[in-house]
Protein backbone atom coordinates (compact mmCIF):
# COMPACT_ATOMS: atom_id res chain seq x y z
CA UNK A 1 0.00 0.00 0.00
CA UNK A 2 2.78 2.29 1.05
CA UNK A 3 4.71 1.45 -2.08
CA UNK A 4 1.63 2.17 -4.14
CA UNK A 5 1.15 5.60 -2.51
CA UNK A 6 4.81 6.40 -2.93
CA UNK A 7 4.83 5.40 -6.57
CA UNK A 8 1.64 7.35 -7.11
CA UNK A 9 3.15 10.48 -5.49
CA UNK A 10 6.38 10.03 -7.43
CA UNK A 11 4.47 9.62 -10.65
CA UNK A 12 2.07 12.45 -9.97
CA UNK A 13 3.75 15.18 -7.89
CA UNK A 14 6.79 15.96 -10.00
CA UNK A 15 4.67 16.06 -13.09
CA UNK A 16 2.00 18.16 -11.48
CA UNK A 17 4.55 20.65 -10.12
CA UNK A 18 6.24 20.80 -13.49
CA UNK A 19 2.92 21.26 -15.18
CA UNK A 20 2.12 24.02 -12.72
CA UNK A 21 5.45 25.78 -13.35
CA UNK A 22 5.08 25.41 -17.07
CA UNK A 23 1.53 26.62 -16.87
CA UNK A 24 2.67 29.64 -14.87
CA UNK A 25 5.49 30.36 -17.31
CA UNK A 26 3.14 29.87 -20.22
CA UNK A 27 0.69 32.24 -18.59
CA UNK A 28 3.38 34.86 -18.08
CA UNK A 29 4.69 34.37 -21.58
CA UNK A 30 1.18 34.50 -22.99
CA UNK A 31 0.44 37.67 -21.05
CA UNK A 32 3.72 39.23 -22.14
CA UNK A 33 3.22 38.03 -25.68
CA UNK A 34 -0.26 39.46 -25.81
CA UNK A 35 1.07 42.74 -24.50
CA UNK A 36 4.06 42.58 -26.81
CA UNK A 37 2.29 41.79 -30.05
CA UNK A 38 -1.18 43.26 -29.56
CA UNK A 39 -1.64 46.67 -31.12
CA UNK A 40 -3.05 49.35 -28.82
CA UNK A 41 -6.33 50.90 -29.82
CA UNK A 42 -6.76 54.43 -31.10
CA UNK A 43 -8.18 55.58 -27.77
CA UNK A 44 -5.19 54.16 -25.87
CA UNK A 45 -2.74 55.80 -28.28
CA UNK A 46 -4.58 59.09 -27.91
CA UNK A 47 -4.60 58.99 -24.11
CA UNK A 48 -1.08 57.66 -23.54
CA UNK A 49 0.99 59.12 -26.37
CA UNK A 50 -0.78 62.10 -27.94
CA UNK A 51 -2.44 63.91 -25.04
CA UNK A 52 0.57 64.21 -22.66
CA UNK A 53 2.84 66.10 -25.11
CA UNK A 54 -0.15 68.10 -26.38
CA UNK A 55 -1.02 69.19 -22.85
CA UNK A 56 2.59 70.16 -22.14
CA UNK A 57 2.72 72.30 -25.31
CA UNK A 58 -0.55 74.04 -24.35
CA UNK A 59 0.80 74.73 -20.85
CA UNK A 60 4.03 76.20 -22.25
CA UNK A 61 2.06 78.45 -24.61
CA UNK A 62 -0.23 79.54 -21.77
CA UNK A 63 2.69 80.41 -19.48
CA UNK A 64 4.40 82.21 -22.36
CA UNK A 65 1.30 84.30 -23.11
CA UNK A 66 0.83 85.11 -19.40
CA UNK A 67 4.42 86.38 -19.21
CA UNK A 68 3.76 88.57 -22.26
CA UNK A 69 0.56 89.96 -20.74
CA UNK A 70 2.39 90.59 -17.44
CA UNK A 71 5.03 92.55 -19.41
CA UNK A 72 7.93 90.92 -17.57
CA UNK A 73 10.23 92.39 -20.23
CA UNK A 74 10.10 94.49 -23.38
CA UNK A 75 8.07 93.13 -26.27
CA UNK A 76 11.07 93.12 -28.63
CA UNK A 77 12.83 90.75 -26.21
CA UNK A 78 9.86 88.43 -25.64
CA UNK A 79 7.42 88.36 -28.55
CA UNK A 80 3.96 86.86 -28.07
CA UNK A 81 3.06 83.42 -29.46
CA UNK A 82 0.81 85.26 -31.91
CA UNK A 83 3.76 87.26 -33.26
CA UNK A 84 5.78 84.07 -33.84
CA UNK A 85 2.74 82.47 -35.50
CA UNK A 86 2.48 85.55 -37.73
CA UNK A 87 6.15 85.12 -38.71
CA UNK A 88 5.42 81.48 -39.54
CA UNK A 89 2.37 82.42 -41.62
CA UNK A 90 4.34 85.05 -43.55
CA UNK A 91 7.10 82.55 -44.38
CA UNK A 92 4.46 80.03 -45.52
CA UNK A 93 2.50 82.48 -47.70
CA UNK A 94 5.74 83.69 -49.29
CA UNK A 95 6.67 80.09 -50.11
CA UNK A 96 9.89 80.21 -48.09
CA UNK A 97 9.12 78.03 -45.09
CA UNK A 98 9.59 74.61 -46.72
CA UNK A 99 12.72 75.90 -48.45
CA UNK A 100 14.28 76.84 -45.10
CA UNK A 101 13.51 73.40 -43.68
CA UNK A 102 14.55 71.38 -46.76
CA UNK A 103 17.86 73.23 -47.13
CA UNK A 104 18.93 72.20 -43.64
CA UNK A 105 17.31 68.75 -43.54
CA UNK A 106 18.79 67.67 -46.90
CA UNK A 107 22.25 68.79 -45.83
CA UNK A 108 21.91 67.14 -42.41
CA UNK A 109 20.69 63.79 -43.76
CA UNK A 110 23.25 63.61 -46.58
CA UNK A 111 26.06 64.55 -44.20
CA UNK A 112 24.85 61.95 -41.71
CA UNK A 113 24.82 59.24 -44.40
CA UNK A 114 28.39 60.17 -45.35
CA UNK A 115 29.36 59.97 -41.67
CA UNK A 116 27.67 56.56 -41.50
CA UNK A 117 29.67 55.26 -44.47
CA UNK A 118 32.95 56.46 -42.94
CA UNK A 119 32.25 55.86 -39.25
CA UNK A 120 31.03 52.25 -39.50
CA UNK A 121 34.18 50.65 -41.03
CA UNK A 122 36.32 52.93 -38.86
CA UNK A 123 34.54 51.69 -35.74
CA UNK A 124 34.93 48.06 -36.80
CA UNK A 125 38.64 48.62 -37.48
CA UNK A 126 39.20 50.26 -34.10
CA UNK A 127 37.25 47.59 -32.23
CA UNK A 128 38.87 44.57 -33.92
CA UNK A 129 42.51 45.64 -34.46
CA UNK A 130 44.46 46.29 -31.26
CA UNK A 131 47.14 48.44 -32.86
CA UNK A 132 44.58 50.72 -34.53
CA UNK A 133 42.63 50.96 -31.28
CA UNK A 134 45.74 51.96 -29.34
CA UNK A 135 46.72 54.45 -32.05
CA UNK A 136 43.49 56.33 -32.77
CA UNK A 137 41.00 55.18 -30.11
CA UNK A 138 41.89 58.01 -27.68
CA UNK A 139 41.86 60.49 -30.57
CA UNK A 140 38.30 59.50 -31.49
CA UNK A 141 37.20 59.93 -27.88
CA UNK A 142 38.86 63.35 -27.77
CA UNK A 143 37.24 64.44 -31.04
CA UNK A 144 33.84 63.38 -29.69
CA UNK A 145 34.18 65.83 -26.80
CA UNK A 146 35.31 68.70 -29.05
CA UNK A 147 32.51 71.22 -29.77
CA UNK A 148 31.52 71.10 -33.43
CA UNK A 149 31.55 74.89 -33.72
CA UNK A 150 35.34 74.79 -33.29
CA UNK A 151 35.65 73.14 -36.72
CA UNK A 152 33.81 75.92 -38.59
CA UNK A 153 36.67 78.49 -38.85
CA UNK A 154 39.28 75.99 -40.13
CA UNK A 155 36.73 74.43 -42.49
CA UNK A 156 35.97 77.86 -43.99
CA UNK A 157 39.69 78.58 -44.45
CA UNK A 158 40.37 75.14 -45.97
CA UNK A 159 37.34 74.79 -48.25
CA UNK A 160 35.74 78.23 -48.53
CA UNK A 161 32.10 79.19 -48.14
CA UNK A 162 30.43 76.29 -49.93
CA UNK A 163 28.57 73.06 -49.26
CA UNK A 164 31.83 71.10 -48.90
CA UNK A 165 32.61 73.17 -45.81
CA UNK A 166 29.21 72.28 -44.33
CA UNK A 167 29.70 68.54 -44.93
CA UNK A 168 33.25 68.66 -43.54
CA UNK A 169 31.96 70.14 -40.28
CA UNK A 170 29.19 67.52 -40.10
CA UNK A 171 31.66 64.67 -40.69
CA UNK A 172 34.10 65.93 -38.08
CA UNK A 173 31.27 66.09 -35.57
CA UNK A 174 29.41 62.86 -36.37
CA UNK A 175 32.06 60.29 -37.42
CA UNK A 176 33.70 59.99 -33.94
CA UNK A 177 30.28 59.45 -32.30
CA UNK A 178 29.25 56.73 -34.76
CA UNK A 179 32.64 54.97 -34.54
CA UNK A 180 32.74 55.11 -30.73
CA UNK A 181 29.16 53.82 -30.51
CA UNK A 182 30.07 50.80 -32.63
CA UNK A 183 33.25 50.19 -30.61
CA UNK A 184 31.20 50.25 -27.41
CA UNK A 185 28.67 47.84 -28.92
CA UNK A 186 31.37 45.39 -30.06
CA UNK A 187 33.01 45.51 -26.61
CA UNK A 188 29.72 44.34 -25.10
CA UNK A 189 29.36 41.29 -27.36
CA UNK A 190 29.58 38.13 -25.19
CA UNK A 191 32.78 36.17 -26.02
CA UNK A 192 30.65 33.02 -26.24
CA UNK A 193 29.01 34.39 -29.40
CA UNK A 194 32.40 34.93 -31.02
CA UNK A 195 33.63 31.44 -30.08
CA UNK A 196 30.42 29.86 -31.33
CA UNK A 197 30.73 31.79 -34.58
CA UNK A 198 34.33 30.66 -35.10
CA UNK A 199 33.29 27.06 -34.37
CA UNK A 200 30.64 27.33 -37.10
CA UNK A 201 33.16 28.80 -39.53
CA UNK A 202 32.08 32.43 -39.27
CA UNK A 203 35.47 34.13 -39.28
CA UNK A 204 36.83 37.30 -40.86
CA UNK A 205 34.29 39.40 -42.73
CA UNK A 206 31.70 36.62 -42.51
CA UNK A 207 31.97 36.60 -38.72
CA UNK A 208 31.80 40.38 -38.62
CA UNK A 209 28.65 40.45 -40.75
CA UNK A 210 26.82 37.50 -39.18
CA UNK A 211 28.02 37.61 -35.55
CA UNK A 212 29.66 40.88 -34.50
CA UNK A 213 27.38 43.44 -36.15
CA UNK A 214 24.05 41.83 -35.14
CA UNK A 215 25.25 41.33 -31.56
CA UNK A 216 26.56 44.91 -31.35
CA UNK A 217 23.42 46.42 -32.87
CA UNK A 218 21.99 48.07 -29.67
CA UNK A 219 25.25 49.93 -28.98
CA UNK A 220 25.67 50.74 -32.67
CA UNK A 221 22.15 52.18 -32.80
CA UNK A 222 22.87 54.36 -29.76
CA UNK A 223 25.97 55.63 -31.58
CA UNK A 224 23.86 56.42 -34.66
CA UNK A 225 21.42 58.47 -32.59
CA UNK A 226 24.27 60.38 -31.03
CA UNK A 227 25.87 60.79 -34.46
CA UNK A 228 22.67 62.33 -35.86
CA UNK A 229 22.51 64.73 -32.90
CA UNK A 230 26.09 65.80 -33.58
CA UNK A 231 25.36 66.11 -37.30
CA UNK A 232 22.40 68.40 -36.67
CA UNK A 233 24.23 70.55 -34.13
CA UNK A 234 27.30 70.81 -36.36
CA UNK A 235 25.17 71.88 -39.32
CA UNK A 236 23.38 74.56 -37.30
CA UNK A 237 26.71 75.93 -36.06
CA UNK A 238 28.08 76.03 -39.61
CA UNK A 239 24.95 77.73 -41.00
CA UNK A 240 24.96 80.36 -38.25
CA UNK A 241 28.62 81.30 -38.65
CA UNK A 242 29.13 80.88 -42.39
CA UNK A 243 26.69 82.68 -44.69
CA UNK A 244 26.79 83.12 -48.44
CA UNK A 245 24.15 83.61 -51.18
CA UNK A 246 25.40 80.40 -52.79
CA UNK A 247 24.63 78.41 -49.63
CA UNK A 248 20.96 79.38 -49.52
CA UNK A 249 19.01 80.02 -46.33
CA UNK A 250 18.68 77.14 -43.93
CA UNK A 251 17.36 77.16 -40.39
CA UNK A 252 20.71 78.23 -38.92
CA UNK A 253 20.95 81.12 -41.36
CA UNK A 254 17.34 82.05 -40.57
CA UNK A 255 18.33 82.25 -36.90
CA UNK A 256 21.27 84.49 -37.74
CA UNK A 257 19.07 86.69 -39.96
CA UNK A 258 16.69 87.17 -37.04
CA UNK A 259 19.59 88.33 -34.87
CA UNK A 260 20.96 90.76 -37.43
CA UNK A 261 17.47 92.17 -38.11
CA UNK A 262 16.68 92.38 -34.36
CA UNK A 263 13.56 90.29 -35.01
CA UNK A 264 13.01 88.14 -31.94
CA UNK A 265 9.92 86.56 -33.49
CA UNK A 266 12.09 85.31 -36.38
CA UNK A 267 14.66 84.03 -33.86
CA UNK A 268 11.95 82.15 -31.97
CA UNK A 269 10.57 80.74 -35.22
CA UNK A 270 14.02 79.43 -36.22
CA UNK A 271 14.56 77.89 -32.77
CA UNK A 272 11.18 76.13 -32.86
CA UNK A 273 11.78 74.79 -36.37
CA UNK A 274 15.22 73.47 -35.40
CA UNK A 275 13.69 71.78 -32.37
CA UNK A 276 10.75 70.32 -34.30
CA UNK A 277 12.96 68.87 -37.04
CA UNK A 278 15.24 67.24 -34.46
CA UNK A 279 12.27 65.70 -32.63
CA UNK A 280 10.65 64.56 -35.90
CA UNK A 281 13.79 62.78 -37.12
CA UNK A 282 14.12 60.99 -33.80
CA UNK A 283 10.43 59.96 -33.71
CA UNK A 284 10.21 58.89 -37.36
CA UNK A 285 13.56 57.13 -37.82
CA UNK A 286 15.53 56.30 -34.69
CA UNK A 287 12.83 55.53 -32.12
CA UNK A 288 11.10 52.89 -34.33
CA UNK A 289 14.48 51.33 -35.13
CA UNK A 290 15.43 51.24 -31.46
CA UNK A 291 12.10 49.70 -30.42
CA UNK A 292 12.39 47.06 -33.15
CA UNK A 293 15.93 46.09 -32.13
CA UNK A 294 15.07 45.90 -28.43
CA UNK A 295 11.87 43.95 -29.09
CA UNK A 296 13.62 41.35 -31.26
CA UNK A 297 16.01 40.77 -28.35
CA UNK A 298 13.23 40.46 -25.80
CA UNK A 299 14.33 43.67 -24.03
CA UNK A 300 11.14 45.60 -24.66
CA UNK A 301 7.56 44.55 -24.04
CA UNK A 302 4.57 46.72 -24.75
CA UNK A 303 2.76 47.62 -21.55
C-alpha angles and dihedrals in degrees: 000000000000091000090050092052091046093049090046092051091045091049095043111031101055091046094046093049090047091048089049092050092046091047090051092047090046089050092051092045091047091049092047091044092051090050092043099049104027114098115231117241125251092256092052092048090049094049099041105033111018105037100051096058090038091054092048091052091049091050092050091050091048093050090046093052091046090053089051092049090047088053093224088167141000117300093239089060097045113027120195122255087250091058091052090047088051090053089051092049092049092051090049096048090047090052094239103109099079090043091057091050097043093048091058099035094050091049093045095049095044091047090048091051090051089050089050092053092050100035098050099060089038091055092048091050093050093046097047104036115063096201093052090046092052091046104047106008094092090044091056091050090049093049090051091059094047113102111248092226088069090069095056099079095048091043090054091049093046100042107014129228100320142103092275088065090053093051092046091056091047092050093048089052101041107034096068091050094050093045094047091047091055092046090052091049093050091048089058095053108115110247088228089069091053093048092047090050092051090048089055092048098258100140134141115004091349091057091046092052099041103031115016102042097045092046092047094046098108092053091041091052091051088053090051092053091050090045091055090049090052091046092053094045092046091051093050091050091050093047092049096050102034117052130171135152088240091059095057124216117298128170093276091051090047088056091051091047089054090053095048091046092045088235107147091180089060090047091052091047091053092048092050093048092049090050094046093050091050092050092045094052091050094047096043101040117013103034094054090046092049093048091049093050094047093045094051088054094048092246096118129050124180111245 
